[in-house]
Amino acid sequence: MAFLDNPTIILAHIRQSHVTSDDTGMCEMVLIDHDVDLEKFHPSSVTGDSGSEIQGSGGGENQGFVYAQSVDITSSWDFGIRRRSNTAQRLERLRKERQNQIKCKNVQWKERNASHSAEELSSLFEKKNFKVKSSNSGKQSILSVRLEQCPLQLNNPFNEYSKFDGKGHVGTTATKKIDVYLPLHTSQDKLLPMTVVTIANAKVHDLIGLICWQYTSEGREPKLNDNVSAYCLHIAEDDGEVDTDFPPLDSNEPIHKFGFNTLALVEKYSSPGLAAKQSLFVRINAAHGFSLIQVDSMKVTMKDILQKALKRRKGSQRGSGPQYRLEKQSEPNVPVDLDCTLESQNTLEFCLVRENSISGDKVEIDPVTNQKASTKFWIKQKPISIDSDLLCACDLAEEKSPSHAIFKLTYLSNHDSKHLYFESDAATVNEIVLKVNYILESRASTARADYIAQKQRKLSRRTSFSFQKEKKSGQQ
């Protein structure tokens, strides 16, 4: 233990201890430029003798204890980090130069010896002719063998669409698996769809090209058209039937926009002068839309087309239900002979008409001309169309026998009730009256309500009149 009674030494020791023991350097930042003012403790004398005495008496104790700012520690934002010495920097420079010298090789330049001949000099850098192939052919490479084994892939006109194949990207990139039917080919291909895996960001046009590429790579027959724009994709059922009620998919839309997993590749025909077609589409217009019926040839009968149209529309049942007929779209009210072929009609657009039908808005009545009566005295009646809201009642007027009955149809015309009488067999009349009353009850019109109210008032008036008449006769 040491005893110190000099405050200057103690204060300098404390400063030095804080600076050297602080790793952060904060003490040095605080104490820098704040050295101890020694003049407070040893004031200098004015006279030279007295100053020399004081310096001589106290020099032994105070010498070497006046601390200033450290030379090695600098005041900056990178405090606490000492600069490298010149020796360390010079050694680092020498080490880098030594490493660079390893990569270089010093070649001593010598004058050319004149004793070498021109042939010896030319043999040092001999010129080779690469155009002449060697006669000894080596072993055939594996790539050449594979290319010879796959000649179809080299001649595939849809190779540019193979980059959209997603079979090698399953698990790493978003893909979509689609079952594609080929209804334009044999019936065997219809039953077995071709599974195609495409990347999700591919467009419909790219998917069509990928289908054609895979079709050609698998060696299927017959060959496809080289133009991808000649095909389109339709929605298909699980059994391969093309749903022609919907338009084809837009070729510019991405395939992930559509959620269908079953599609059909259909060939579209831009002009009627193309080569022989394997399938045709007949347009059947109906009351609430249209249907496209696919046929194999122009030799099909109109009866088959009508059956397919009724099956698609689900509007007819076997043995019962309403009857339908086909008419040309360009020739209305002219039924088509069902025994004729499609080729004899000279058109592919027809209209499906329901026979003896009533629309939901109107009741149309076409009078039947009596062929037995003389046309000389027969006045031709005009067709009548009655709005359903003006229809008031339909009642059975007379039923004489099972083969003869009459029903009355009441409707409102110019604020007055009018009647129409129809004659037919009893079964038909009863069925018509029942169905028309069902329609009237389901459609609560104002005309029918007023007619029923007026009928009730007349009935109550008759009842009261008969009651008063019986009462007077009883009093007498």
Short mmCIF file of C-alpha atoms in Angstrom, two decimals:
data_model
loop_
_atom_site.label_atom_id
_atom_site.label_comp_id
_atom_site.label_asym_id
_atom_site.label_seq_id
_atom_site.Cartn_x
_atom_site.Cartn_y
_atom_site.Cartn_z
CA MET A 1 0.00 0.00 0.00
CA ALA A 2 1.29 3.46 -0.86
CA PHE A 3 0.40 6.68 0.90
CA LEU A 4 0.09 9.74 -1.30
CA ASP A 5 -0.59 13.18 0.05
CA ASN A 6 -0.19 15.08 -3.21
CA PRO A 7 -3.67 15.82 -4.66
CA THR A 8 -2.23 16.39 -8.11
CA ILE A 9 -0.84 12.86 -8.28
CA ILE A 10 -4.08 11.38 -6.95
CA LEU A 11 -6.22 13.32 -9.44
CA ALA A 12 -3.96 12.38 -12.38
CA HIS A 13 -4.04 8.74 -11.29
CA ILE A 14 -7.85 8.71 -11.19
CA ARG A 15 -8.04 10.25 -14.68
CA GLN A 16 -5.62 7.75 -16.12
CA SER A 17 -7.43 4.82 -14.55
CA HIS A 18 -10.79 5.87 -15.99
CA VAL A 19 -9.39 6.45 -19.47
CA THR A 20 -7.45 3.19 -19.71
CA SER A 21 -10.07 0.92 -18.09
CA ASP A 22 -13.07 2.22 -20.09
CA ASP A 23 -13.59 0.15 -23.27
CA THR A 24 -16.27 2.42 -24.62
CA GLY A 25 -14.10 5.54 -24.64
CA MET A 26 -16.76 7.70 -23.04
CA CYS A 27 -14.47 8.79 -20.16
CA GLU A 28 -11.88 10.07 -22.57
CA MET A 29 -14.54 12.05 -24.43
CA VAL A 30 -15.66 13.65 -21.17
CA LEU A 31 -12.20 14.36 -19.69
CA ILE A 32 -10.49 15.43 -22.91
CA ASP A 33 -9.29 19.04 -23.00
CA HIS A 34 -9.99 19.34 -19.25
CA ASP A 35 -6.51 18.86 -17.81
CA VAL A 36 -5.76 19.69 -14.21
CA ASP A 37 -4.88 23.32 -13.69
CA LEU A 38 -1.60 22.95 -11.75
CA GLU A 39 -1.23 26.68 -11.30
CA LYS A 40 -3.95 26.54 -8.66
CA PHE A 41 -1.81 24.24 -6.58
CA HIS A 42 1.69 25.77 -7.44
CA PRO A 43 1.33 29.45 -8.28
CA SER A 44 4.40 30.81 -9.96
CA SER A 45 6.34 33.63 -8.24
CA VAL A 46 6.97 36.93 -9.91
CA THR A 47 10.64 37.00 -8.96
CA GLY A 48 13.02 34.64 -10.60
CA ASP A 49 14.77 33.57 -7.37
CA SER A 50 11.71 32.67 -5.47
CA GLY A 51 10.39 30.84 -8.52
CA SER A 52 13.60 28.90 -8.83
CA GLU A 53 13.49 27.90 -5.21
CA ILE A 54 9.94 26.70 -5.41
CA GLN A 55 10.65 24.85 -8.62
CA GLY A 56 13.71 23.31 -7.10
CA SER A 57 12.04 22.22 -3.91
CA GLY A 58 8.91 20.86 -5.58
CA GLY A 59 10.36 19.64 -8.86
CA GLY A 60 11.17 16.22 -7.56
CA GLU A 61 7.60 15.49 -6.64
CA ASN A 62 5.75 17.11 -9.54
CA GLN A 63 8.05 16.10 -12.42
CA GLY A 64 6.44 13.68 -14.83
CA PHE A 65 2.89 13.95 -13.43
CA VAL A 66 1.48 16.63 -15.72
CA TYR A 67 -0.82 14.69 -18.14
CA ALA A 68 -2.02 16.11 -21.44
CA GLN A 69 -4.11 14.61 -24.23
CA SER A 70 -2.94 11.18 -25.29
CA VAL A 71 -1.17 11.02 -28.66
CA ASP A 72 -2.45 7.52 -29.56
CA ILE A 73 -6.10 8.23 -28.70
CA THR A 74 -7.76 10.64 -31.11
CA SER A 75 -11.04 12.48 -30.74
CA SER A 76 -13.40 11.31 -33.47
CA TRP A 77 -16.53 9.22 -34.02
CA ASP A 78 -14.39 6.08 -34.28
CA PHE A 79 -13.07 6.53 -30.76
CA GLY A 80 -11.76 3.43 -29.05
CA ILE A 81 -10.04 2.16 -32.27
CA ARG A 82 -6.31 2.77 -32.52
CA ARG A 83 -4.71 3.40 -35.87
CA ARG A 84 -2.37 0.79 -37.25
CA SER A 85 1.27 1.56 -37.00
CA ASN A 86 3.42 2.26 -40.02
CA THR A 87 5.26 -1.00 -39.54
CA ALA A 88 2.03 -3.04 -39.70
CA GLN A 89 0.93 -1.20 -42.80
CA ARG A 90 4.27 -1.75 -44.52
CA LEU A 91 4.20 -5.49 -43.69
CA GLU A 92 0.69 -5.78 -45.11
CA ARG A 93 1.84 -4.08 -48.30
CA LEU A 94 4.77 -6.46 -48.64
CA ARG A 95 2.51 -9.48 -48.15
CA LYS A 96 0.17 -8.38 -50.96
CA GLU A 97 3.10 -7.73 -53.29
CA ARG A 98 4.46 -11.21 -52.56
CA GLN A 99 1.08 -12.77 -53.43
CA ASN A 100 0.92 -10.83 -56.69
CA GLN A 101 4.40 -11.98 -57.62
CA ILE A 102 3.31 -15.60 -57.38
CA LYS A 103 0.78 -15.06 -60.19
CA CYS A 104 3.32 -13.44 -62.47
CA LYS A 105 6.21 -15.05 -64.19
CA ASN A 106 9.27 -13.17 -65.33
CA VAL A 107 10.54 -14.25 -68.73
CA GLN A 108 13.91 -13.07 -69.79
CA TRP A 109 14.01 -11.70 -73.29
CA LYS A 110 16.65 -13.12 -75.54
CA GLU A 111 17.57 -12.27 -79.05
CA ARG A 112 16.48 -14.76 -81.74
CA ASN A 113 19.09 -17.23 -82.78
CA ALA A 114 19.74 -16.87 -86.48
CA SER A 115 20.78 -20.53 -86.80
CA HIS A 116 17.09 -21.77 -86.86
CA SER A 117 15.78 -22.48 -90.32
CA ALA A 118 12.39 -21.47 -91.70
CA GLU A 119 11.08 -25.07 -91.47
CA GLU A 120 11.93 -25.28 -87.79
CA LEU A 121 10.21 -21.98 -87.11
CA SER A 122 7.07 -23.02 -89.03
CA SER A 123 6.84 -26.30 -87.10
CA LEU A 124 6.56 -24.43 -83.82
CA PHE A 125 3.18 -22.90 -84.77
CA GLU A 126 1.80 -25.23 -87.40
CA LYS A 127 -1.39 -24.09 -89.20
CA LYS A 128 -4.20 -26.62 -89.10
CA ASN A 129 -7.02 -26.98 -91.62
CA PHE A 130 -10.28 -27.45 -89.73
CA LYS A 131 -12.43 -27.73 -92.88
CA VAL A 132 -11.12 -31.19 -93.68
CA LYS A 133 -12.83 -33.80 -91.52
CA SER A 134 -11.02 -36.85 -90.35
CA SER A 135 -11.92 -40.09 -92.03
CA ASN A 136 -11.92 -42.02 -88.78
CA SER A 137 -15.33 -41.31 -87.24
CA GLY A 138 -15.47 -41.84 -83.53
CA LYS A 139 -18.20 -43.36 -81.38
CA GLN A 140 -21.68 -41.90 -81.84
CA SER A 141 -22.74 -39.68 -78.94
CA ILE A 142 -25.74 -40.39 -76.74
CA LEU A 143 -27.38 -37.15 -77.86
CA SER A 144 -27.21 -38.23 -81.51
CA VAL A 145 -28.75 -41.58 -80.64
CA ARG A 146 -31.61 -39.92 -78.75
CA LEU A 147 -32.28 -37.51 -81.60
CA GLU A 148 -32.47 -40.38 -84.09
CA GLN A 149 -34.87 -42.26 -81.82
CA CYS A 150 -37.23 -39.26 -81.62
CA PRO A 151 -37.70 -38.03 -85.19
CA LEU A 152 -41.25 -36.83 -84.52
CA GLN A 153 -40.15 -34.23 -82.03
CA LEU A 154 -37.82 -32.69 -84.58
CA ASN A 155 -40.70 -32.33 -87.08
CA ASN A 156 -43.29 -31.18 -84.54
CA PRO A 157 -44.59 -27.78 -85.76
CA PHE A 158 -45.79 -26.92 -82.22
CA ASN A 159 -42.39 -27.09 -80.47
CA GLU A 160 -42.62 -23.44 -79.41
CA TYR A 161 -45.54 -24.30 -77.08
CA SER A 162 -43.65 -27.04 -75.24
CA LYS A 163 -42.39 -24.46 -72.74
CA PHE A 164 -45.91 -24.30 -71.28
CA ASP A 165 -45.79 -27.98 -70.29
CA GLY A 166 -46.11 -28.16 -66.49
CA LYS A 167 -45.19 -31.81 -65.93
CA GLY A 168 -41.65 -30.86 -64.93
CA HIS A 169 -42.78 -27.98 -62.71
CA VAL A 170 -45.18 -29.79 -60.38
CA GLY A 171 -44.45 -28.70 -56.81
CA THR A 172 -42.27 -25.74 -57.79
CA THR A 173 -44.63 -23.68 -59.97
CA ALA A 174 -48.42 -23.31 -60.02
CA THR A 175 -49.80 -25.83 -62.56
CA LYS A 176 -53.26 -26.90 -63.75
CA LYS A 177 -54.32 -30.40 -64.80
CA ILE A 178 -56.96 -30.54 -67.56
CA ASP A 179 -58.66 -33.47 -69.33
CA VAL A 180 -59.07 -32.67 -73.03
CA TYR A 181 -61.49 -34.53 -75.30
CA LEU A 182 -61.10 -34.61 -79.06
CA PRO A 183 -64.66 -34.73 -80.49
CA LEU A 184 -63.44 -33.97 -84.01
CA HIS A 185 -61.88 -37.42 -84.32
CA THR A 186 -62.90 -41.04 -83.89
CA SER A 187 -65.33 -42.17 -81.22
CA GLN A 188 -62.56 -44.09 -79.44
CA ASP A 189 -60.68 -40.85 -78.77
CA LYS A 190 -63.86 -39.36 -77.34
CA LEU A 191 -64.03 -41.94 -74.59
CA LEU A 192 -60.40 -41.53 -73.58
CA PRO A 193 -59.42 -37.94 -72.81
CA MET A 194 -55.88 -36.69 -73.11
CA THR A 195 -54.51 -35.36 -69.81
CA VAL A 196 -52.55 -32.12 -70.16
CA VAL A 197 -50.61 -30.37 -67.38
CA THR A 198 -49.95 -26.70 -68.06
CA ILE A 199 -48.50 -23.86 -66.06
CA ALA A 200 -51.16 -21.65 -64.46
CA ASN A 201 -50.10 -18.37 -66.07
CA ALA A 202 -50.47 -19.70 -69.64
CA LYS A 203 -53.19 -18.25 -71.85
CA VAL A 204 -55.91 -20.23 -73.62
CA HIS A 205 -54.07 -19.80 -76.94
CA ASP A 206 -50.92 -21.25 -75.37
CA LEU A 207 -52.90 -24.18 -73.95
CA ILE A 208 -54.28 -24.98 -77.41
CA GLY A 209 -50.73 -25.02 -78.78
CA LEU A 210 -49.61 -27.27 -75.90
CA ILE A 211 -52.47 -29.70 -76.63
CA CYS A 212 -51.47 -29.82 -80.29
CA TRP A 213 -47.81 -30.33 -79.34
CA GLN A 214 -48.59 -33.23 -77.00
CA TYR A 215 -51.02 -34.73 -79.52
CA THR A 216 -48.34 -34.70 -82.24
CA SER A 217 -45.59 -35.94 -79.90
CA GLU A 218 -47.67 -38.96 -78.91
CA GLY A 219 -48.09 -39.88 -82.60
CA ARG A 220 -51.90 -39.71 -82.67
CA GLU A 221 -53.83 -39.83 -85.89
CA PRO A 222 -55.10 -38.04 -87.93
CA LYS A 223 -52.65 -35.17 -88.09
CA LEU A 224 -53.67 -31.71 -86.92
CA ASN A 225 -53.65 -28.43 -88.76
CA ASP A 226 -50.36 -26.54 -88.33
CA ASN A 227 -52.26 -23.34 -87.54
CA VAL A 228 -53.20 -23.14 -83.84
CA SER A 229 -55.80 -20.44 -84.59
CA ALA A 230 -57.90 -23.05 -86.40
CA TYR A 231 -58.93 -24.59 -83.04
CA CYS A 232 -60.84 -23.42 -79.98
CA LEU A 233 -61.63 -24.81 -76.52
CA HIS A 234 -65.20 -25.53 -75.42
CA ILE A 235 -66.62 -26.62 -72.09
CA ALA A 236 -67.30 -30.37 -72.08
CA GLU A 237 -69.19 -32.83 -69.90
CA ASP A 238 -67.52 -35.67 -68.07
CA ASP A 239 -68.53 -38.09 -70.83
CA GLY A 240 -66.91 -35.91 -73.52
CA GLU A 241 -70.06 -34.24 -74.89
CA VAL A 242 -69.38 -30.67 -75.98
CA ASP A 243 -71.56 -28.06 -74.23
CA THR A 244 -72.26 -25.81 -77.20
CA ASP A 245 -74.72 -23.64 -75.26
CA PHE A 246 -71.71 -21.64 -74.06
CA PRO A 247 -69.26 -19.82 -76.34
CA PRO A 248 -65.65 -21.02 -76.61
CA LEU A 249 -63.06 -19.76 -74.15
CA ASP A 250 -61.42 -16.45 -75.00
CA SER A 251 -57.96 -17.18 -76.40
CA ASN A 252 -56.46 -14.05 -74.80
CA GLU A 253 -57.55 -14.86 -71.24
CA PRO A 254 -55.28 -16.77 -68.80
CA ILE A 255 -56.31 -20.36 -68.17
CA HIS A 256 -56.34 -19.96 -64.37
CA LYS A 257 -59.33 -17.61 -64.79
CA PHE A 258 -61.53 -20.58 -65.75
CA GLY A 259 -62.29 -23.27 -63.19
CA PHE A 260 -63.18 -26.04 -65.68
CA ASN A 261 -61.10 -29.22 -65.55
CA THR A 262 -62.74 -30.86 -68.58
CA LEU A 263 -62.49 -29.20 -71.99
CA ALA A 264 -62.85 -30.18 -75.62
CA LEU A 265 -60.68 -29.19 -78.57
CA VAL A 266 -63.00 -28.18 -81.42
CA GLU A 267 -61.98 -27.13 -84.90
CA LYS A 268 -63.55 -23.87 -86.06
CA TYR A 269 -64.27 -23.17 -89.71
CA SER A 270 -63.81 -19.63 -90.94
CA SER A 271 -65.14 -20.14 -94.48
CA PRO A 272 -67.50 -22.68 -96.13
CA GLY A 273 -64.95 -23.54 -98.81
CA LEU A 274 -62.61 -25.48 -96.56
CA ALA A 275 -61.82 -29.15 -96.94
CA ALA A 276 -64.20 -31.93 -95.98
CA LYS A 277 -65.32 -31.48 -92.42
CA GLN A 278 -65.77 -34.28 -89.99
CA SER A 279 -68.46 -32.51 -87.93
CA LEU A 280 -71.02 -29.74 -88.43
CA PHE A 281 -73.09 -27.61 -86.07
CA VAL A 282 -76.78 -26.89 -86.62
CA ARG A 283 -78.27 -23.88 -84.83
CA ILE A 284 -81.69 -24.47 -83.26
CA ASN A 285 -83.40 -21.30 -82.03
CA ALA A 286 -85.94 -21.64 -79.21
CA ALA A 287 -88.06 -19.32 -77.07
CA HIS A 288 -85.39 -18.73 -74.41
CA GLY A 289 -82.11 -19.13 -76.27
CA PHE A 290 -80.52 -21.39 -78.85
CA SER A 291 -78.64 -24.68 -79.09
CA LEU A 292 -75.88 -25.94 -81.37
CA ILE A 293 -76.46 -29.53 -82.44
CA GLN A 294 -73.38 -31.38 -83.65
CA VAL A 295 -73.88 -33.71 -86.61
CA ASP A 296 -71.41 -35.88 -88.47
CA SER A 297 -72.54 -35.25 -92.06
CA MET A 298 -75.16 -33.54 -94.20
CA LYS A 299 -76.93 -36.86 -94.78
CA VAL A 300 -78.56 -36.88 -91.34
CA THR A 301 -82.37 -36.65 -91.29
CA MET A 302 -84.28 -33.77 -89.74
CA LYS A 303 -86.00 -36.22 -87.41
CA ASP A 304 -82.67 -37.05 -85.77
CA ILE A 305 -81.87 -33.35 -85.42
CA LEU A 306 -85.27 -32.75 -83.78
CA GLN A 307 -84.69 -35.57 -81.29
CA LYS A 308 -81.27 -34.21 -80.37
CA ALA A 309 -82.71 -30.72 -79.95
CA LEU A 310 -85.50 -31.98 -77.68
CA LYS A 311 -83.01 -33.98 -75.64
CA ARG A 312 -80.81 -30.90 -75.24
CA ARG A 313 -83.72 -28.63 -74.32
CA LYS A 314 -85.41 -31.34 -72.20
CA GLY A 315 -88.79 -30.14 -73.43
CA SER A 316 -90.36 -33.38 -74.56
CA GLN A 317 -91.02 -36.75 -72.97
CA ARG A 318 -91.80 -40.02 -74.63
CA GLY A 319 -95.49 -40.81 -74.94
CA SER A 320 -96.75 -37.53 -73.45
CA GLY A 321 -96.05 -33.84 -73.29
CA PRO A 322 -96.26 -31.05 -75.86
CA GLN A 323 -95.41 -31.62 -79.47
CA TYR A 324 -92.74 -29.67 -81.37
CA ARG A 325 -91.85 -29.07 -84.97
CA LEU A 326 -88.92 -27.56 -86.85
CA GLU A 327 -89.16 -24.54 -89.10
CA LYS A 328 -86.56 -22.75 -91.15
CA GLN A 329 -85.48 -19.49 -89.64
CA SER A 330 -85.92 -17.78 -93.00
CA GLU A 331 -89.36 -19.39 -93.62
CA PRO A 332 -91.59 -19.09 -90.54
CA ASN A 333 -94.89 -21.02 -90.16
CA VAL A 334 -93.68 -23.63 -92.67
CA PRO A 335 -92.99 -27.01 -91.00
CA VAL A 336 -89.95 -28.96 -92.11
CA ASP A 337 -90.41 -32.47 -93.41
CA LEU A 338 -88.72 -34.69 -90.84
CA ASP A 339 -87.94 -37.41 -93.40
CA CYS A 340 -85.78 -35.08 -95.49
CA THR A 341 -82.04 -34.76 -95.02
CA LEU A 342 -80.17 -31.73 -93.79
CA GLU A 343 -78.52 -31.31 -97.17
CA SER A 344 -81.88 -30.74 -98.88
CA GLN A 345 -82.76 -27.80 -96.57
CA ASN A 346 -79.93 -25.55 -97.82
CA THR A 347 -79.53 -23.99 -94.39
CA LEU A 348 -78.10 -24.77 -90.97
CA GLU A 349 -80.38 -22.55 -88.87
CA PHE A 350 -83.82 -23.69 -87.74
CA CYS A 351 -86.45 -22.72 -85.19
CA LEU A 352 -88.06 -25.04 -82.63
CA VAL A 353 -91.81 -24.32 -82.42
CA ARG A 354 -94.25 -25.79 -79.95
CA GLU A 355 -97.56 -26.88 -81.46
CA ASN A 356 -100.88 -25.74 -79.91
CA SER A 357 -99.08 -23.75 -77.25
CA ILE A 358 -100.02 -20.72 -75.15
CA SER A 359 -97.46 -18.12 -74.31
CA GLY A 360 -97.21 -16.67 -70.82
CA ASP A 361 -98.28 -13.20 -71.92
CA LYS A 362 -100.90 -13.81 -74.57
CA VAL A 363 -103.50 -16.35 -75.74
CA GLU A 364 -103.44 -16.71 -79.53
CA ILE A 365 -106.49 -18.24 -81.23
CA ASP A 366 -106.24 -19.39 -84.85
CA PRO A 367 -109.66 -20.25 -86.30
CA VAL A 368 -109.97 -23.54 -88.24
CA THR A 369 -111.70 -23.37 -91.59
CA ASN A 370 -114.51 -25.88 -92.12
CA GLN A 371 -113.64 -27.71 -95.30
CA LYS A 372 -117.11 -29.26 -95.68
CA ALA A 373 -118.94 -25.91 -95.67
CA SER A 374 -119.33 -23.94 -98.84
CA THR A 375 -116.77 -21.21 -99.21
CA LYS A 376 -119.36 -19.08 -100.97
CA PHE A 377 -121.24 -18.32 -97.78
CA TRP A 378 -118.32 -18.79 -95.36
CA ILE A 379 -116.88 -15.67 -93.79
CA LYS A 380 -113.16 -16.08 -93.04
CA GLN A 381 -112.41 -15.29 -89.41
CA LYS A 382 -109.27 -13.50 -88.34
CA PRO A 383 -106.88 -14.76 -85.63
CA ILE A 384 -107.43 -13.33 -82.16
CA SER A 385 -104.75 -12.47 -79.60
CA ILE A 386 -105.87 -11.90 -75.98
CA ASP A 387 -103.62 -10.46 -73.31
CA SER A 388 -103.38 -12.69 -70.24
CA ASP A 389 -104.14 -9.77 -67.91
CA LEU A 390 -107.47 -9.23 -69.73
CA LEU A 391 -108.56 -12.87 -69.46
CA CYS A 392 -111.39 -13.21 -66.91
CA ALA A 393 -112.72 -16.78 -66.86
CA CYS A 394 -112.87 -20.10 -68.66
CA ASP A 395 -116.02 -22.20 -67.96
CA LEU A 396 -117.62 -25.34 -69.31
CA ALA A 397 -120.77 -24.23 -71.19
CA GLU A 398 -122.26 -27.50 -72.40
CA GLU A 399 -121.41 -31.20 -72.46
CA LYS A 400 -123.90 -33.25 -74.43
CA SER A 401 -121.86 -36.38 -75.03
CA PRO A 402 -118.27 -37.61 -74.74
CA SER A 403 -117.72 -36.58 -78.34
CA HIS A 404 -119.22 -33.12 -78.08
CA ALA A 405 -118.70 -30.34 -75.53
CA ILE A 406 -118.50 -26.54 -75.51
CA PHE A 407 -116.48 -24.22 -73.26
CA LYS A 408 -116.68 -20.43 -72.89
CA LEU A 409 -113.72 -18.03 -72.69
CA THR A 410 -114.49 -14.64 -71.12
CA TYR A 411 -112.18 -11.64 -71.59
CA LEU A 412 -112.32 -7.87 -71.12
CA SER A 413 -112.48 -5.63 -74.20
CA ASN A 414 -113.11 -1.86 -74.05
CA HIS A 415 -114.40 -2.08 -70.44
CA ASP A 416 -116.91 -4.75 -71.45
CA SER A 417 -116.92 -8.52 -71.04
CA LYS A 418 -116.98 -10.58 -74.20
CA HIS A 419 -117.33 -14.34 -74.69
CA LEU A 420 -115.80 -16.84 -77.10
CA TYR A 421 -117.22 -20.36 -77.48
CA PHE A 422 -115.16 -23.37 -78.57
CA GLU A 423 -116.35 -26.83 -79.48
CA SER A 424 -114.47 -30.13 -79.19
CA ASP A 425 -114.69 -33.55 -77.56
CA ALA A 426 -115.38 -33.68 -73.82
CA ALA A 427 -111.90 -34.88 -72.78
CA THR A 428 -110.10 -32.10 -74.67
CA VAL A 429 -112.50 -29.44 -73.43
CA ASN A 430 -112.15 -30.48 -69.78
CA GLU A 431 -108.33 -30.50 -70.08
CA ILE A 432 -108.30 -27.01 -71.65
CA VAL A 433 -110.64 -25.59 -68.99
CA LEU A 434 -108.54 -27.08 -66.19
CA LYS A 435 -105.22 -25.75 -67.52
CA VAL A 436 -106.54 -22.26 -68.29
CA ASN A 437 -108.02 -21.98 -64.79
CA TYR A 438 -104.65 -22.96 -63.33
CA ILE A 439 -103.06 -20.11 -65.27
CA LEU A 440 -105.74 -17.65 -64.18
CA GLU A 441 -105.35 -18.56 -60.52
CA SER A 442 -101.57 -18.15 -60.68
CA ARG A 443 -101.90 -14.71 -62.34
CA ALA A 444 -104.02 -12.46 -60.11
CA SER A 445 -105.16 -9.84 -62.64
CA THR A 446 -107.45 -6.87 -61.97
CA ALA A 447 -109.84 -7.82 -64.76
CA ARG A 448 -110.46 -11.27 -63.26
CA ALA A 449 -110.97 -9.83 -59.76
CA ASP A 450 -113.56 -7.32 -61.05
CA TYR A 451 -115.31 -10.04 -63.05
CA ILE A 452 -115.58 -12.35 -60.02
CA ALA A 453 -116.83 -9.49 -57.81
CA GLN A 454 -119.50 -8.55 -60.39
CA LYS A 455 -120.55 -12.17 -60.68
CA GLN A 456 -120.94 -12.43 -56.89
CA ARG A 457 -123.12 -9.30 -56.79
CA LYS A 458 -125.41 -10.69 -59.49
CA LEU A 459 -125.68 -13.98 -57.63
CA SER A 460 -126.54 -12.27 -54.32
CA ARG A 461 -129.11 -10.06 -56.08
CA ARG A 462 -130.82 -13.10 -57.58
CA THR A 463 -130.86 -14.87 -54.23
CA SER A 464 -132.45 -11.91 -52.44
CA PHE A 465 -135.05 -11.44 -55.23
CA SER A 466 -136.13 -15.10 -55.12
CA PHE A 467 -136.32 -14.99 -51.33
CA GLN A 468 -138.66 -11.94 -51.38
CA LYS A 469 -140.83 -13.61 -54.04
CA GLU A 470 -141.23 -16.76 -51.95
CA LYS A 471 -142.03 -14.65 -48.87
CA LYS A 472 -144.88 -12.80 -50.67
CA SER A 473 -146.37 -16.03 -52.00
CA GLY A 474 -146.36 -17.47 -48.46
CA GLN A 475 -148.21 -14.47 -47.01
CA GLN A 476 -150.96 -14.81 -49.58
#
